[in-house]
Amino acid sequence: MSALASRLIHASTAAFGITLDPELRSATKPEFGHYQTNLALRLGNQLSLPPREVAARLLAALKVDDLCETPAIAGPGFVNLTLRSDVLAAAVNSRTAFAPRGERVVVDYSQPNVAKQMHVGHLRSTVIGDAVCNVLQYVGYEVIRQNHVGDWGTQYGMMIEQLLEEGLDPETLDLQGLQELYERSRRHFDSDGDFADLSRLRVVALQTGDPATRASWQRMVDVSLADFEQVYARLGSALTRDDVVGESAYNDDLPVIVDELERDGLLTESEGASCAFLPGFVGRDGQPLPVIVRKSDGGFGYSATDLAAIRHRVKTLQAKRIVYVVDHRQALHFDMIFTLARAAGWLPPTTTSEHVSFGTVLGPGGKPFKTRAGGTVKLTTLLDEAVERADALLVDKTGMDRAATAVAVGIGAVKYADLSSDRGNDYVFDLDRMVAMTGNTGPYLQYAHARLTRLLTKAESTGGEVTVLEHPVEQRLALLLTGFDDIVLQVAETLQPHRLCTYLYDLAAALSVFYEQCPVLRGENRSSRIALCAATRQVLQDGLGLLGIAAPDAM
């Protein structure tokens, strides 16, 4: 499609002296060819000429005989383009890898809190973040994954102070015990002013390196990270402990952050706290909103940590693009942090920063997803249920490792349901819909891949090239295959994984129609159609892989 677009741009320039994006789109019906462009309509509007006259002059200047059948003018001035069969076949046969771009991208995602079990709220950040990293890496970026774990701040002062008051040994607590400790300390903090004051002082002791406080805190971190690793392994996430760069990692930089902001005149004292008041950021009451960098008790807030992280990622990691996969409720926070970082010179014009926001996971009826008792739903509980549902689908199936396939299908169903929704929207967590074998679901795509694997095994061939594309449905399938790289590039630019999901679903649907109308294992086009099936299987496998979803060979 890029070659066609270039030819249309050249023709527009040659015929009218105007360079416009042809905005090529896939044709909606086979009779309209493979692609359509409204370039003549837009040129006609700009030149005050009849669009069909413009289209005729455009086609007179267009040189595409080596790519297309004779272009046609339709309706008020649309130009329809049909690729030559041999060109389409060659495009299917000639997939190439993206070259390295020489640019480094840092992606900040997942971000669970120490001493708390991961819950459904961490699902989206982890799943979307993994997909974003996979896609960026695929198109040639050097990707650095950063898990900005919440391991610093007030809650640890509360918990350690509660430990001391109760006389508990932190070595005896697992993650469930730590979460219960957090809940007790939270209630204590909210109801007892003296305890709250002690907790805040304990935070300062933690930040200044008190040995006993640090030892208790380190136990909490170690227990938590071990549990997080198990969850990531179940999800098939690429995150490891090496990717963890928690808030604590920036502790030594926080005084430097304050000093540099004060030096540049960007901080103002407000009620004992050091704050930045940025132009254009006001609350509903019209009053300026502060970025609190250092609190009145001398401790540092998470704004200071986020600023230190940006500074580190640009200065030390040499990032040209920084991506934050965090829910939409943090939009204002990141807008203010990015603005302050640019004002301080830590985020130069040569580095982009993006907040990849996402909506909320909802329960049945579109209500907040909670347990019956009103608490947060643990992520491991959801994954267990998904695998159980998938296993039930495989009861009568043979010729596979049922346990491993149930994991691949169940986890894949959850991840695909998350990714197939526009990340800006909320979505309802519905396991029955997620594990369905029909419709736009993960199992539907996985089954398409498994079915192709079975067919290719029966054909005893996966090699060869596509040579003949006579039937419209096989042309449709081939055309979709040639669009894979364009879709992946779109996702890399927009960071919207649902575009890839939509593409893969369209591909699987086209494959189903192809099965119905084009015999593969018999007939004179057998070898070409086997090659077309092999190419489709590869794209499904690659696409699912970019989404972080396994592609079982049997289901």
PDB file of C-alpha atoms in Angstrom, residues 225-328:
ATOM      1  CA  LEU A 225       8.609  -9.164  44.528  1.00  0.00           C
ATOM      2  CA  ALA A 226       8.713 -12.962  44.835  1.00  0.00           C
ATOM      3  CA  ASP A 227       4.915 -13.042  44.666  1.00  0.00           C
ATOM      4  CA  PHE A 228       4.784 -10.599  41.753  1.00  0.00           C
ATOM      5  CA  GLU A 229       7.171 -12.805  39.788  1.00  0.00           C
ATOM      6  CA  GLN A 230       4.785 -15.728  40.132  1.00  0.00           C
ATOM      7  CA  VAL A 231       1.864 -13.652  38.844  1.00  0.00           C
ATOM      8  CA  TYR A 232       3.890 -12.376  35.891  1.00  0.00           C
ATOM      9  CA  ALA A 233       4.898 -15.937  35.030  1.00  0.00           C
ATOM     10  CA  ARG A 234       1.235 -17.008  35.013  1.00  0.00           C
ATOM     11  CA  LEU A 235       0.309 -14.073  32.793  1.00  0.00           C
ATOM     12  CA  GLY A 236       3.153 -14.846  30.421  1.00  0.00           C
ATOM     13  CA  SER A 237       4.475 -11.342  31.018  1.00  0.00           C
ATOM     14  CA  ALA A 238       8.018 -10.498  29.998  1.00  0.00           C
ATOM     15  CA  LEU A 239       8.558  -8.533  33.220  1.00  0.00           C
ATOM     16  CA  THR A 240      11.268  -9.854  35.537  1.00  0.00           C
ATOM     17  CA  ARG A 241      12.827  -8.689  38.787  1.00  0.00           C
ATOM     18  CA  ASP A 242      15.567  -7.034  36.724  1.00  0.00           C
ATOM     19  CA  ASP A 243      12.933  -4.650  35.333  1.00  0.00           C
ATOM     20  CA  VAL A 244      11.874  -3.490  38.807  1.00  0.00           C
ATOM     21  CA  VAL A 245      13.017   0.060  39.488  1.00  0.00           C
ATOM     22  CA  GLY A 246      10.867   1.062  42.419  1.00  0.00           C
ATOM     23  CA  GLU A 247      10.297   4.469  43.923  1.00  0.00           C
ATOM     24  CA  SER A 248      13.037   3.704  46.460  1.00  0.00           C
ATOM     25  CA  ALA A 249      15.651   3.590  43.680  1.00  0.00           C
ATOM     26  CA  TYR A 250      15.430   7.365  43.362  1.00  0.00           C
ATOM     27  CA  ASN A 251      15.704   8.198  47.066  1.00  0.00           C
ATOM     28  CA  ASP A 252      19.217   9.653  46.834  1.00  0.00           C
ATOM     29  CA  ASP A 253      18.174  11.845  43.910  1.00  0.00           C
ATOM     30  CA  LEU A 254      15.230  13.494  45.661  1.00  0.00           C
ATOM     31  CA  PRO A 255      17.217  16.228  47.488  1.00  0.00           C
ATOM     32  CA  VAL A 256      18.931  16.989  44.176  1.00  0.00           C
ATOM     33  CA  ILE A 257      15.541  17.333  42.493  1.00  0.00           C
ATOM     34  CA  VAL A 258      14.462  19.891  45.089  1.00  0.00           C
ATOM     35  CA  ASP A 259      17.766  21.784  44.915  1.00  0.00           C
ATOM     36  CA  GLU A 260      17.629  22.086  41.114  1.00  0.00           C
ATOM     37  CA  LEU A 261      14.000  23.198  41.108  1.00  0.00           C
ATOM     38  CA  GLU A 262      14.743  25.800  43.797  1.00  0.00           C
ATOM     39  CA  ARG A 263      17.793  26.999  41.890  1.00  0.00           C
ATOM     40  CA  ASP A 264      15.646  27.564  38.810  1.00  0.00           C
ATOM     41  CA  GLY A 265      12.975  29.394  40.784  1.00  0.00           C
ATOM     42  CA  LEU A 266      10.331  26.743  40.110  1.00  0.00           C
ATOM     43  CA  LEU A 267       9.402  26.023  43.765  1.00  0.00           C
ATOM     44  CA  THR A 268       7.271  28.007  46.164  1.00  0.00           C
ATOM     45  CA  GLU A 269       6.748  27.365  49.860  1.00  0.00           C
ATOM     46  CA  SER A 270       3.087  26.708  50.659  1.00  0.00           C
ATOM     47  CA  GLU A 271       2.038  25.779  54.195  1.00  0.00           C
ATOM     48  CA  GLY A 272       5.517  24.449  54.871  1.00  0.00           C
ATOM     49  CA  ALA A 273       5.683  22.335  51.717  1.00  0.00           C
ATOM     50  CA  SER A 274       7.824  22.947  48.625  1.00  0.00           C
ATOM     51  CA  CYS A 275       5.458  23.197  45.657  1.00  0.00           C
ATOM     52  CA  ALA A 276       5.527  24.089  41.994  1.00  0.00           C
ATOM     53  CA  PHE A 277       2.600  26.120  40.670  1.00  0.00           C
ATOM     54  CA  LEU A 278       2.456  25.763  36.903  1.00  0.00           C
ATOM     55  CA  PRO A 279       0.627  28.175  34.578  1.00  0.00           C
ATOM     56  CA  GLY A 280      -2.726  26.870  33.387  1.00  0.00           C
ATOM     57  CA  PHE A 281      -3.277  24.259  36.091  1.00  0.00           C
ATOM     58  CA  VAL A 282      -6.150  25.250  38.354  1.00  0.00           C
ATOM     59  CA  GLY A 283      -8.767  23.397  40.350  1.00  0.00           C
ATOM     60  CA  ARG A 284     -12.542  23.580  40.029  1.00  0.00           C
ATOM     61  CA  ASP A 285     -12.481  26.499  42.437  1.00  0.00           C
ATOM     62  CA  GLY A 286     -10.138  28.397  40.133  1.00  0.00           C
ATOM     63  CA  GLN A 287      -7.233  28.167  42.567  1.00  0.00           C
ATOM     64  CA  PRO A 288      -3.764  27.114  41.314  1.00  0.00           C
ATOM     65  CA  LEU A 289      -3.010  23.404  41.675  1.00  0.00           C
ATOM     66  CA  PRO A 290       0.353  22.541  43.258  1.00  0.00           C
ATOM     67  CA  VAL A 291       2.843  19.843  42.423  1.00  0.00           C
ATOM     68  CA  ILE A 292       3.983  18.942  45.933  1.00  0.00           C
ATOM     69  CA  VAL A 293       7.643  18.009  45.644  1.00  0.00           C
ATOM     70  CA  ARG A 294       8.596  18.012  49.337  1.00  0.00           C
ATOM     71  CA  LYS A 295       6.014  17.769  52.091  1.00  0.00           C
ATOM     72  CA  SER A 296       5.898  19.931  55.194  1.00  0.00           C
ATOM     73  CA  ASP A 297       7.328  17.104  57.344  1.00  0.00           C
ATOM     74  CA  GLY A 298      10.447  16.925  55.156  1.00  0.00           C
ATOM     75  CA  GLY A 299       9.379  13.775  53.328  1.00  0.00           C
ATOM     76  CA  PHE A 300       9.122  13.552  49.555  1.00  0.00           C
ATOM     77  CA  GLY A 301       5.910  12.820  47.681  1.00  0.00           C
ATOM     78  CA  TYR A 302       5.551  10.601  44.640  1.00  0.00           C
ATOM     79  CA  SER A 303       5.745  13.678  42.396  1.00  0.00           C
ATOM     80  CA  ALA A 304       9.394  14.035  43.389  1.00  0.00           C
ATOM     81  CA  THR A 305       9.961  10.362  42.608  1.00  0.00           C
ATOM     82  CA  ASP A 306       8.314  10.673  39.198  1.00  0.00           C
ATOM     83  CA  LEU A 307      10.469  13.695  38.390  1.00  0.00           C
ATOM     84  CA  ALA A 308      13.598  11.819  39.434  1.00  0.00           C
ATOM     85  CA  ALA A 309      12.538   8.910  37.214  1.00  0.00           C
ATOM     86  CA  ILE A 310      12.172  11.173  34.185  1.00  0.00           C
ATOM     87  CA  ARG A 311      15.545  12.751  34.875  1.00  0.00           C
ATOM     88  CA  HIS A 312      17.172   9.315  35.161  1.00  0.00           C
ATOM     89  CA  ARG A 313      15.489   7.933  32.040  1.00  0.00           C
ATOM     90  CA  VAL A 314      16.616  10.846  29.888  1.00  0.00           C
ATOM     91  CA  LYS A 315      20.046  11.499  31.375  1.00  0.00           C
ATOM     92  CA  THR A 316      21.202   7.969  32.181  1.00  0.00           C
ATOM     93  CA  LEU A 317      19.112   5.666  29.988  1.00  0.00           C
ATOM     94  CA  GLN A 318      19.209   8.090  27.023  1.00  0.00           C
ATOM     95  CA  ALA A 319      15.528   7.558  26.230  1.00  0.00           C
ATOM     96  CA  LYS A 320      14.091   9.302  23.166  1.00  0.00           C
ATOM     97  CA  ARG A 321      10.564   8.256  24.054  1.00  0.00           C
ATOM     98  CA  ILE A 322       9.082   7.590  27.497  1.00  0.00           C
ATOM     99  CA  VAL A 323       5.766   5.779  27.794  1.00  0.00           C
ATOM    100  CA  TYR A 324       3.690   5.512  30.974  1.00  0.00           C
ATOM    101  CA  VAL A 325       0.952   2.857  31.001  1.00  0.00           C
ATOM    102  CA  VAL A 326      -1.202   4.105  33.888  1.00  0.00           C
ATOM    103  CA  ASP A 327      -4.964   4.401  34.344  1.00  0.00           C
ATOM    104  CA  HIS A 328      -6.829   7.490  33.158  1.00  0.00           C
TER     105      HIS A 328
END
